[in-house]
Amino acid sequence: MSTTTTTHSPTPDNLWQDSLSETGDSRAQRGRPDWTDIVFFLLLAAGAGFALTRFSGAMDYYEKIILCGTVPVLAWMGWLWRPLRRLMVACAIAAGLALMLYGNDLARAEQVFFLKYLFSSQSAILWMSALFALAMVCYWIGFFSPTAAWLGTALTWGAVFAGVTGLLVRWREGHLMGPDLGHIPVSNLYEVFVLFALITALFYLYYERKYATRALGGFVLLVVTSAVVFLLWYSFTRDAGQIQPLVPALKSWWMKLHVPANFIGYGTFSLAAMVGFAYLVKQHGQTSSWLKLAPLFVLGVLLCAEPMVFRTDGLSATWMLYFGIGAVIVGAILLGRRRIAAALPPLEVLDDIMYRAIAIGFAFFTVATILGALWAADAWGAYWQWDPKETWALIVWLNYAAWLHMRLIKGLRGTMAAYWALTGLLITGFAFLGVNMFLSGLHSYGQL
């Protein structure tokens, strides 16, 4: 009796699946909490206790509850994804060093070497911006050299470390400027752009490790680097990096919950859009018809043009250059689609990442919308007033609710899902920025 052994051909997709079965699954598994988790929890509790003892005068009753509630949440997140623990410990050490160097004198930011060039909030955020841009370049070079892709991951982690440290130090800097100026740094366009870049990058790093692939880094870092470009332009042309007093409506503990939840939604929606872009590149990797690629090229160029559309004082050389470079990048990706497609994970995996990112984003965006309604009732006496920001938040919510409904009920997959996710970035971008540019209202805290 003869036996027949069936083997699969060594296609890139099969090789990727083999690699995932050897490394990716084990990376995604979470063991039982061990002694390191207990130590990490105790460190978090000690840090919270120190903050309650040292800075209790700057916190109200609700903020103290939020601080205590943050301890088990961060401990759980550290167990869920172990690299996050190392990041939190490193950022805590760096921010603590910066606070020691400051003492109670904000002027030391220009006098102490490590503050001036590394750990002051603006220095750290500039480092974050530079590292994200370098990481994006390395990820794209990684399609030709695996070593460069590894460097892209290292630089992305470095950028996240610098950005988180910068936000923590900025929080303290506000209190050093005056008792009425200190607040969590998520109150204006400058600060939330930093938050957006960090959240998007962190979620990408999680999926990079879970699925054991760095091929998506260049795609996701495109949107992160775009945010960095806007952040730098906004900072240097509007002096937006300066810490400003909060407007009365923002002097609320609700802000500490609503804004981060909202930007987890924005970040994951953006990540899903770029994964959708990668999906379409993978799908059309072998096509020779530019007619089939035309919708993808047009949509990509529209995303590059979006910041120019948001300008209300005419076109500037900066944004015309940005649009030109962006259009060239989109064209170059499509020209090199065959090599890029061969390195990308299988379509099923890309579809799964896209779905997971939108599902997580939708959950947090729903929570943020509910929290925003409660905050509005507390600040203005009404849960919903059809303010432009509220209206566009509802449009974003309905867009992704429809996407999820079509997937779960109608089995939406593939090309349509990817194009929809990519188009969703246009809608999300307008809700994030466009409303502030064109539609004045109660939420107009980030006008240019």
mmCIF file of N, CA and C in Angstrom, residues 246-352:
data_model
loop_
_atom_site.group_PDB
_atom_site.id
_atom_site.type_symbol
_atom_site.label_atom_id
_atom_site.label_comp_id
_atom_site.label_asym_id
_atom_site.label_seq_id
_atom_site.Cartn_x
_atom_site.Cartn_y
_atom_site.Cartn_z
ATOM 1 N N LEU A 246 -6.820 76.387 30.963
ATOM 2 C CA LEU A 246 -8.009 75.739 30.437
ATOM 3 C C LEU A 246 -9.187 76.706 30.386
ATOM 4 N N VAL A 247 -9.995 76.558 29.343
ATOM 5 C CA VAL A 247 -11.264 77.297 29.321
ATOM 6 C C VAL A 247 -12.166 76.664 30.374
ATOM 7 N N PRO A 248 -13.149 77.402 30.896
ATOM 8 C CA PRO A 248 -13.968 76.873 32.013
ATOM 9 C C PRO A 248 -14.591 75.508 31.744
ATOM 10 N N ALA A 249 -15.092 75.278 30.526
ATOM 11 C CA ALA A 249 -15.780 74.017 30.235
ATOM 12 C C ALA A 249 -14.854 72.812 30.334
ATOM 13 N N LEU A 250 -13.550 73.026 30.163
ATOM 14 C CA LEU A 250 -12.594 71.920 30.198
ATOM 15 C C LEU A 250 -12.063 71.638 31.606
ATOM 16 N N LYS A 251 -12.416 72.464 32.558
ATOM 17 C CA LYS A 251 -11.953 72.248 33.923
ATOM 18 C C LYS A 251 -12.835 71.199 34.598
ATOM 19 N N SER A 252 -12.683 69.986 34.141
ATOM 20 C CA SER A 252 -13.537 68.905 34.616
ATOM 21 C C SER A 252 -12.770 67.597 34.610
ATOM 22 N N TRP A 253 -13.065 66.732 35.564
ATOM 23 C CA TRP A 253 -12.427 65.418 35.605
ATOM 24 C C TRP A 253 -12.923 64.529 34.462
ATOM 25 N N TRP A 254 -14.051 64.901 33.830
ATOM 26 C CA TRP A 254 -14.548 64.135 32.693
ATOM 27 C C TRP A 254 -13.525 64.093 31.554
ATOM 28 N N MET A 255 -12.737 65.163 31.438
ATOM 29 C CA MET A 255 -11.773 65.241 30.350
ATOM 30 C C MET A 255 -10.764 64.098 30.410
ATOM 31 N N LYS A 256 -10.408 63.659 31.618
ATOM 32 C CA LYS A 256 -9.415 62.595 31.778
ATOM 33 C C LYS A 256 -9.926 61.260 31.248
ATOM 34 N N LEU A 257 -11.227 61.108 31.119
ATOM 35 C CA LEU A 257 -11.814 59.868 30.624
ATOM 36 C C LEU A 257 -12.256 59.976 29.169
ATOM 37 N N HIS A 258 -12.921 61.083 28.851
ATOM 38 C CA HIS A 258 -13.513 61.242 27.524
ATOM 39 C C HIS A 258 -12.461 61.329 26.418
ATOM 40 N N VAL A 259 -11.454 62.173 26.609
ATOM 41 C CA VAL A 259 -10.485 62.416 25.534
ATOM 42 C C VAL A 259 -9.654 61.177 25.217
ATOM 43 N N PRO A 260 -9.044 60.490 26.210
ATOM 44 C CA PRO A 260 -8.291 59.275 25.852
ATOM 45 C C PRO A 260 -9.144 58.216 25.163
ATOM 46 N N ALA A 261 -10.368 58.001 25.644
ATOM 47 C CA ALA A 261 -11.243 57.020 25.001
ATOM 48 C C ALA A 261 -11.543 57.418 23.565
ATOM 49 N N ASN A 262 -11.773 58.697 23.348
ATOM 50 C CA ASN A 262 -12.068 59.202 22.012
ATOM 51 C C ASN A 262 -10.897 58.945 21.066
ATOM 52 N N PHE A 263 -9.675 59.172 21.542
ATOM 53 C CA PHE A 263 -8.521 59.052 20.662
ATOM 54 C C PHE A 263 -8.045 57.612 20.511
ATOM 55 N N ILE A 264 -8.454 56.719 21.384
ATOM 56 C CA ILE A 264 -8.262 55.301 21.091
ATOM 57 C C ILE A 264 -9.095 54.943 19.869
ATOM 58 N N GLY A 265 -10.309 55.511 19.795
ATOM 59 C CA GLY A 265 -11.125 55.310 18.607
ATOM 60 C C GLY A 265 -10.482 55.878 17.364
ATOM 61 N N TYR A 266 -10.042 57.129 17.419
ATOM 62 C CA TYR A 266 -9.398 57.751 16.251
ATOM 63 C C TYR A 266 -8.157 56.966 15.812
ATOM 64 N N GLY A 267 -7.355 56.554 16.787
ATOM 65 C CA GLY A 267 -6.112 55.860 16.463
ATOM 66 C C GLY A 267 -6.354 54.514 15.812
ATOM 67 N N THR A 268 -7.284 53.728 16.358
ATOM 68 C CA THR A 268 -7.545 52.404 15.791
ATOM 69 C C THR A 268 -8.275 52.500 14.456
ATOM 70 N N PHE A 269 -9.134 53.497 14.284
ATOM 71 C CA PHE A 269 -9.776 53.688 12.976
ATOM 72 C C PHE A 269 -8.725 54.021 11.918
ATOM 73 N N SER A 270 -7.748 54.845 12.288
ATOM 74 C CA SER A 270 -6.678 55.198 11.352
ATOM 75 C C SER A 270 -5.821 53.985 11.027
ATOM 76 N N LEU A 271 -5.521 53.181 12.044
ATOM 77 C CA LEU A 271 -4.753 51.964 11.822
ATOM 78 C C LEU A 271 -5.506 51.035 10.866
ATOM 79 N N ALA A 272 -6.815 50.877 11.093
ATOM 80 C CA ALA A 272 -7.616 50.012 10.220
ATOM 81 C C ALA A 272 -7.600 50.513 8.785
ATOM 82 N N ALA A 273 -7.640 51.834 8.608
ATOM 83 C CA ALA A 273 -7.612 52.403 7.260
ATOM 84 C C ALA A 273 -6.324 52.058 6.542
ATOM 85 N N MET A 274 -5.188 52.166 7.240
ATOM 86 C CA MET A 274 -3.911 51.867 6.599
ATOM 87 C C MET A 274 -3.733 50.369 6.354
ATOM 88 N N VAL A 275 -4.308 49.541 7.217
ATOM 89 C CA VAL A 275 -4.303 48.102 6.955
ATOM 90 C C VAL A 275 -5.186 47.810 5.736
ATOM 91 N N GLY A 276 -6.307 48.556 5.613
ATOM 92 C CA GLY A 276 -7.132 48.426 4.419
ATOM 93 C C GLY A 276 -6.373 48.805 3.159
ATOM 94 N N PHE A 277 -5.549 49.835 3.245
ATOM 95 C CA PHE A 277 -4.698 50.230 2.121
ATOM 96 C C PHE A 277 -3.744 49.089 1.764
ATOM 97 N N ALA A 278 -3.119 48.498 2.801
ATOM 98 C CA ALA A 278 -2.210 47.374 2.570
ATOM 99 C C ALA A 278 -2.960 46.191 1.947
ATOM 100 N N TYR A 279 -4.182 45.958 2.397
ATOM 101 C CA TYR A 279 -4.997 44.869 1.841
ATOM 102 C C TYR A 279 -5.187 45.057 0.340
ATOM 103 N N LEU A 280 -5.530 46.270 -0.069
ATOM 104 C CA LEU A 280 -5.775 46.536 -1.486
ATOM 105 C C LEU A 280 -4.492 46.439 -2.306
ATOM 106 N N VAL A 281 -3.365 46.858 -1.730
ATOM 107 C CA VAL A 281 -2.075 46.693 -2.410
ATOM 108 C C VAL A 281 -1.764 45.209 -2.581
ATOM 109 N N LYS A 282 -2.004 44.438 -1.519
ATOM 110 C CA LYS A 282 -1.781 42.990 -1.595
ATOM 111 C C LYS A 282 -2.673 42.353 -2.652
ATOM 112 N N GLN A 283 -3.928 42.759 -2.655
ATOM 113 C CA GLN A 283 -4.894 42.170 -3.580
ATOM 114 C C GLN A 283 -4.534 42.454 -5.041
ATOM 115 N N HIS A 284 -4.023 43.661 -5.293
ATOM 116 C CA HIS A 284 -3.690 44.058 -6.670
ATOM 117 C C HIS A 284 -2.194 43.895 -6.961
ATOM 118 N N GLY A 285 -1.508 43.094 -6.144
ATOM 119 C CA GLY A 285 -0.067 42.967 -6.297
ATOM 120 C C GLY A 285 0.371 42.454 -7.649
ATOM 121 N N GLN A 286 -0.437 41.612 -8.267
ATOM 122 C CA GLN A 286 -0.030 41.012 -9.538
ATOM 123 C C GLN A 286 -0.752 41.615 -10.740
ATOM 124 N N THR A 287 -1.654 42.562 -10.498
ATOM 125 C CA THR A 287 -2.391 43.134 -11.618
ATOM 126 C C THR A 287 -1.512 44.086 -12.421
ATOM 127 N N SER A 288 -1.731 44.107 -13.699
ATOM 128 C CA SER A 288 -0.991 45.023 -14.572
ATOM 129 C C SER A 288 -1.887 46.137 -15.099
ATOM 130 N N SER A 289 -3.146 46.146 -14.642
ATOM 131 C CA SER A 289 -4.107 47.139 -15.112
ATOM 132 C C SER A 289 -4.145 48.329 -14.163
ATOM 133 N N TRP A 290 -3.718 49.473 -14.669
ATOM 134 C CA TRP A 290 -3.785 50.681 -13.855
ATOM 135 C C TRP A 290 -5.221 51.168 -13.680
ATOM 136 N N LEU A 291 -6.122 50.677 -14.543
ATOM 137 C CA LEU A 291 -7.527 51.043 -14.391
ATOM 138 C C LEU A 291 -8.080 50.483 -13.087
ATOM 139 N N LYS A 292 -7.651 49.274 -12.715
ATOM 140 C CA LYS A 292 -8.080 48.689 -11.443
ATOM 141 C C LYS A 292 -7.451 49.401 -10.252
ATOM 142 N N LEU A 293 -6.272 49.972 -10.469
ATOM 143 C CA LEU A 293 -5.582 50.674 -9.383
ATOM 144 C C LEU A 293 -6.034 52.119 -9.228
ATOM 145 N N ALA A 294 -6.735 52.636 -10.235
ATOM 146 C CA ALA A 294 -7.113 54.054 -10.233
ATOM 147 C C ALA A 294 -7.910 54.456 -8.997
ATOM 148 N N PRO A 295 -8.957 53.688 -8.577
ATOM 149 C CA PRO A 295 -9.703 54.109 -7.371
ATOM 150 C C PRO A 295 -8.818 54.200 -6.134
ATOM 151 N N LEU A 296 -7.881 53.250 -5.993
ATOM 152 C CA LEU A 296 -6.987 53.268 -4.827
ATOM 153 C C LEU A 296 -6.057 54.470 -4.882
ATOM 154 N N PHE A 297 -5.539 54.772 -6.080
ATOM 155 C CA PHE A 297 -4.648 55.926 -6.208
ATOM 156 C C PHE A 297 -5.402 57.228 -5.912
ATOM 157 N N VAL A 298 -6.615 57.354 -6.441
ATOM 158 C CA VAL A 298 -7.402 58.574 -6.218
ATOM 159 C C VAL A 298 -7.716 58.747 -4.741
ATOM 160 N N LEU A 299 -8.118 57.661 -4.077
ATOM 161 C CA LEU A 299 -8.445 57.751 -2.657
ATOM 162 C C LEU A 299 -7.206 58.101 -1.833
ATOM 163 N N GLY A 300 -6.075 57.501 -2.181
ATOM 164 C CA GLY A 300 -4.835 57.824 -1.479
ATOM 165 C C GLY A 300 -4.442 59.274 -1.649
ATOM 166 N N VAL A 301 -4.601 59.806 -2.864
ATOM 167 C CA VAL A 301 -4.272 61.204 -3.122
ATOM 168 C C VAL A 301 -5.233 62.123 -2.386
ATOM 169 N N LEU A 302 -6.508 61.742 -2.301
ATOM 170 C CA LEU A 302 -7.481 62.552 -1.554
ATOM 171 C C LEU A 302 -7.092 62.647 -0.081
ATOM 172 N N LEU A 303 -6.614 61.559 0.471
ATOM 173 C CA LEU A 303 -6.165 61.593 1.867
ATOM 174 C C LEU A 303 -4.969 62.512 2.037
ATOM 175 N N CYS A 304 -4.089 62.545 1.032
ATOM 176 C CA CYS A 304 -2.943 63.462 1.083
ATOM 177 C C CYS A 304 -3.398 64.913 0.957
ATOM 178 N N ALA A 305 -4.493 65.136 0.214
ATOM 179 C CA ALA A 305 -4.972 66.502 -0.018
ATOM 180 C C ALA A 305 -5.821 67.023 1.129
ATOM 181 N N GLU A 306 -6.251 66.141 2.017
ATOM 182 C CA GLU A 306 -7.185 66.550 3.065
ATOM 183 C C GLU A 306 -6.680 67.703 3.923
ATOM 184 N N PRO A 307 -5.409 67.693 4.382
ATOM 185 C CA PRO A 307 -4.954 68.845 5.173
ATOM 186 C C PRO A 307 -5.004 70.162 4.410
ATOM 187 N N MET A 308 -4.800 70.133 3.086
ATOM 188 C CA MET A 308 -4.889 71.368 2.297
ATOM 189 C C MET A 308 -6.323 71.878 2.274
ATOM 190 N N VAL A 309 -7.272 70.950 2.198
ATOM 191 C CA VAL A 309 -8.676 71.349 2.181
ATOM 192 C C VAL A 309 -9.056 72.014 3.492
ATOM 193 N N PHE A 310 -8.416 71.571 4.590
ATOM 194 C CA PHE A 310 -8.736 72.108 5.898
ATOM 195 C C PHE A 310 -8.197 73.521 6.108
ATOM 196 N N ARG A 311 -7.287 73.960 5.254
ATOM 197 C CA ARG A 311 -6.739 75.288 5.444
ATOM 198 C C ARG A 311 -7.775 76.332 5.087
ATOM 199 N N THR A 312 -7.921 77.320 5.925
ATOM 200 C CA THR A 312 -8.917 78.368 5.713
ATOM 201 C C THR A 312 -8.294 79.698 5.302
ATOM 202 N N ASP A 313 -6.978 79.779 5.236
ATOM 203 C CA ASP A 313 -6.322 81.038 4.873
ATOM 204 C C ASP A 313 -5.530 80.904 3.579
ATOM 205 N N GLY A 314 -6.031 80.035 2.696
ATOM 206 C CA GLY A 314 -5.354 79.860 1.418
ATOM 207 C C GLY A 314 -4.301 78.773 1.480
ATOM 208 N N LEU A 315 -3.830 78.373 0.315
ATOM 209 C CA LEU A 315 -2.825 77.322 0.241
ATOM 210 C C LEU A 315 -1.458 77.866 0.644
ATOM 211 N N SER A 316 -0.730 77.074 1.367
ATOM 212 C CA SER A 316 0.616 77.468 1.771
ATOM 213 C C SER A 316 1.618 76.544 1.100
ATOM 214 N N ALA A 317 2.857 76.988 1.021
ATOM 215 C CA ALA A 317 3.903 76.180 0.404
ATOM 216 C C ALA A 317 4.092 74.873 1.167
ATOM 217 N N THR A 318 3.937 74.923 2.495
ATOM 218 C CA THR A 318 4.127 73.724 3.313
ATOM 219 C C THR A 318 3.164 72.632 2.909
ATOM 220 N N TRP A 319 1.877 72.983 2.795
ATOM 221 C CA TRP A 319 0.884 71.955 2.519
ATOM 222 C C TRP A 319 0.841 71.562 1.052
ATOM 223 N N MET A 320 1.239 72.449 0.174
ATOM 224 C CA MET A 320 1.376 72.044 -1.228
ATOM 225 C C MET A 320 2.517 71.034 -1.381
ATOM 226 N N LEU A 321 3.627 71.272 -0.652
ATOM 227 C CA LEU A 321 4.742 70.328 -0.665
ATOM 228 C C LEU A 321 4.324 69.002 -0.041
ATOM 229 N N TYR A 322 3.586 69.076 1.055
ATOM 230 C CA TYR A 322 3.084 67.875 1.718
ATOM 231 C C TYR A 322 2.217 67.055 0.757
ATOM 232 N N PHE A 323 1.320 67.738 0.063
ATOM 233 C CA PHE A 323 0.445 67.042 -0.885
ATOM 234 C C PHE A 323 1.264 66.400 -2.004
ATOM 235 N N GLY A 324 2.234 67.131 -2.533
ATOM 236 C CA GLY A 324 3.055 66.589 -3.614
ATOM 237 C C GLY A 324 3.831 65.361 -3.189
ATOM 238 N N ILE A 325 4.475 65.440 -2.018
ATOM 239 C CA ILE A 325 5.244 64.291 -1.520
ATOM 240 C C ILE A 325 4.314 63.115 -1.238
ATOM 241 N N GLY A 326 3.156 63.414 -0.660
ATOM 242 C CA GLY A 326 2.202 62.350 -0.357
ATOM 243 C C GLY A 326 1.724 61.638 -1.604
ATOM 244 N N ALA A 327 1.420 62.409 -2.657
ATOM 245 C CA ALA A 327 0.965 61.806 -3.910
ATOM 246 C C ALA A 327 2.067 60.942 -4.530
ATOM 247 N N VAL A 328 3.298 61.412 -4.434
ATOM 248 C CA VAL A 328 4.422 60.631 -4.961
ATOM 249 C C VAL A 328 4.577 59.321 -4.180
ATOM 250 N N ILE A 329 4.419 59.384 -2.856
ATOM 251 C CA ILE A 329 4.540 58.178 -2.032
ATOM 252 C C ILE A 329 3.461 57.163 -2.401
ATOM 253 N N VAL A 330 2.223 57.642 -2.568
ATOM 254 C CA VAL A 330 1.139 56.736 -2.955
ATOM 255 C C VAL A 330 1.449 56.089 -4.307
ATOM 256 N N GLY A 331 1.896 56.906 -5.263
ATOM 257 C CA GLY A 331 2.254 56.367 -6.572
ATOM 258 C C GLY A 331 3.392 55.366 -6.495
ATOM 259 N N ALA A 332 4.402 55.662 -5.672
ATOM 260 C CA ALA A 332 5.552 54.761 -5.540
ATOM 261 C C ALA A 332 5.136 53.423 -4.926
ATOM 262 N N ILE A 333 4.229 53.459 -3.941
ATOM 263 C CA ILE A 333 3.750 52.217 -3.335
ATOM 264 C C ILE A 333 3.042 51.358 -4.387
ATOM 265 N N LEU A 334 2.221 51.988 -5.206
ATOM 266 C CA LEU A 334 1.509 51.235 -6.237
ATOM 267 C C LEU A 334 2.464 50.725 -7.317
ATOM 268 N N LEU A 335 3.491 51.493 -7.628
ATOM 269 C CA LEU A 335 4.477 51.024 -8.605
ATOM 270 C C LEU A 335 5.242 49.810 -8.071
ATOM 271 N N GLY A 336 5.545 49.821 -6.788
ATOM 272 C CA GLY A 336 6.285 48.710 -6.184
ATOM 273 C C GLY A 336 5.394 47.664 -5.552
ATOM 274 N N ARG A 337 4.152 47.592 -6.007
ATOM 275 C CA ARG A 337 3.153 46.751 -5.356
ATOM 276 C C ARG A 337 3.510 45.257 -5.368
ATOM 277 N N ARG A 338 4.206 44.791 -6.386
ATOM 278 C CA ARG A 338 4.502 43.355 -6.461
ATOM 279 C C ARG A 338 5.423 42.919 -5.317
ATOM 280 N N ARG A 339 6.489 43.657 -5.115
ATOM 281 C CA ARG A 339 7.424 43.297 -4.039
ATOM 282 C C ARG A 339 6.775 43.511 -2.672
ATOM 283 N N ILE A 340 6.034 44.603 -2.533
ATOM 284 C CA ILE A 340 5.370 44.891 -1.259
ATOM 285 C C ILE A 340 4.337 43.815 -0.950
ATOM 286 N N ALA A 341 3.534 43.448 -1.962
ATOM 287 C CA ALA A 341 2.487 42.448 -1.761
ATOM 288 C C ALA A 341 3.066 41.111 -1.332
ATOM 289 N N ALA A 342 4.221 40.747 -1.880
ATOM 290 C CA ALA A 342 4.839 39.465 -1.525
ATOM 291 C C ALA A 342 5.259 39.412 -0.063
ATOM 292 N N ALA A 343 5.592 40.566 0.520
ATOM 293 C CA ALA A 343 6.049 40.604 1.913
ATOM 294 C C ALA A 343 4.907 40.756 2.907
ATOM 295 N N LEU A 344 3.747 41.203 2.437
ATOM 296 C CA LEU A 344 2.619 41.421 3.337
ATOM 297 C C LEU A 344 2.006 40.093 3.781
ATOM 298 N N PRO A 345 1.375 40.077 4.961
ATOM 299 C CA PRO A 345 0.680 38.855 5.405
ATOM 300 C C PRO A 345 -0.458 38.497 4.447
ATOM 301 N N PRO A 346 -1.014 37.301 4.576
ATOM 302 C CA PRO A 346 -2.135 36.907 3.723
ATOM 303 C C PRO A 346 -3.329 37.846 3.880
ATOM 304 N N LEU A 347 -4.182 37.860 2.870
ATOM 305 C CA LEU A 347 -5.350 38.739 2.885
ATOM 306 C C LEU A 347 -6.246 38.458 4.087
ATOM 307 N N GLU A 348 -6.363 37.179 4.474
ATOM 308 C CA GLU A 348 -7.214 36.830 5.612
ATOM 309 C C GLU A 348 -6.706 37.473 6.898
ATOM 310 N N VAL A 349 -5.400 37.518 7.045
ATOM 311 C CA VAL A 349 -4.808 38.125 8.245
ATOM 312 C C VAL A 349 -5.019 39.639 8.235
ATOM 313 N N LEU A 350 -4.802 40.270 7.095
ATOM 314 C CA LEU A 350 -5.029 41.708 6.989
ATOM 315 C C LEU A 350 -6.489 42.045 7.283
ATOM 316 N N ASP A 351 -7.401 41.233 6.766
ATOM 317 C CA ASP A 351 -8.822 41.449 7.018
ATOM 318 C C ASP A 351 -9.129 41.314 8.503
ATOM 319 N N ASP A 352 -8.492 40.357 9.168
ATOM 320 C CA ASP A 352 -8.718 40.142 10.591
ATOM 321 C C ASP A 352 -8.202 41.316 11.423
#
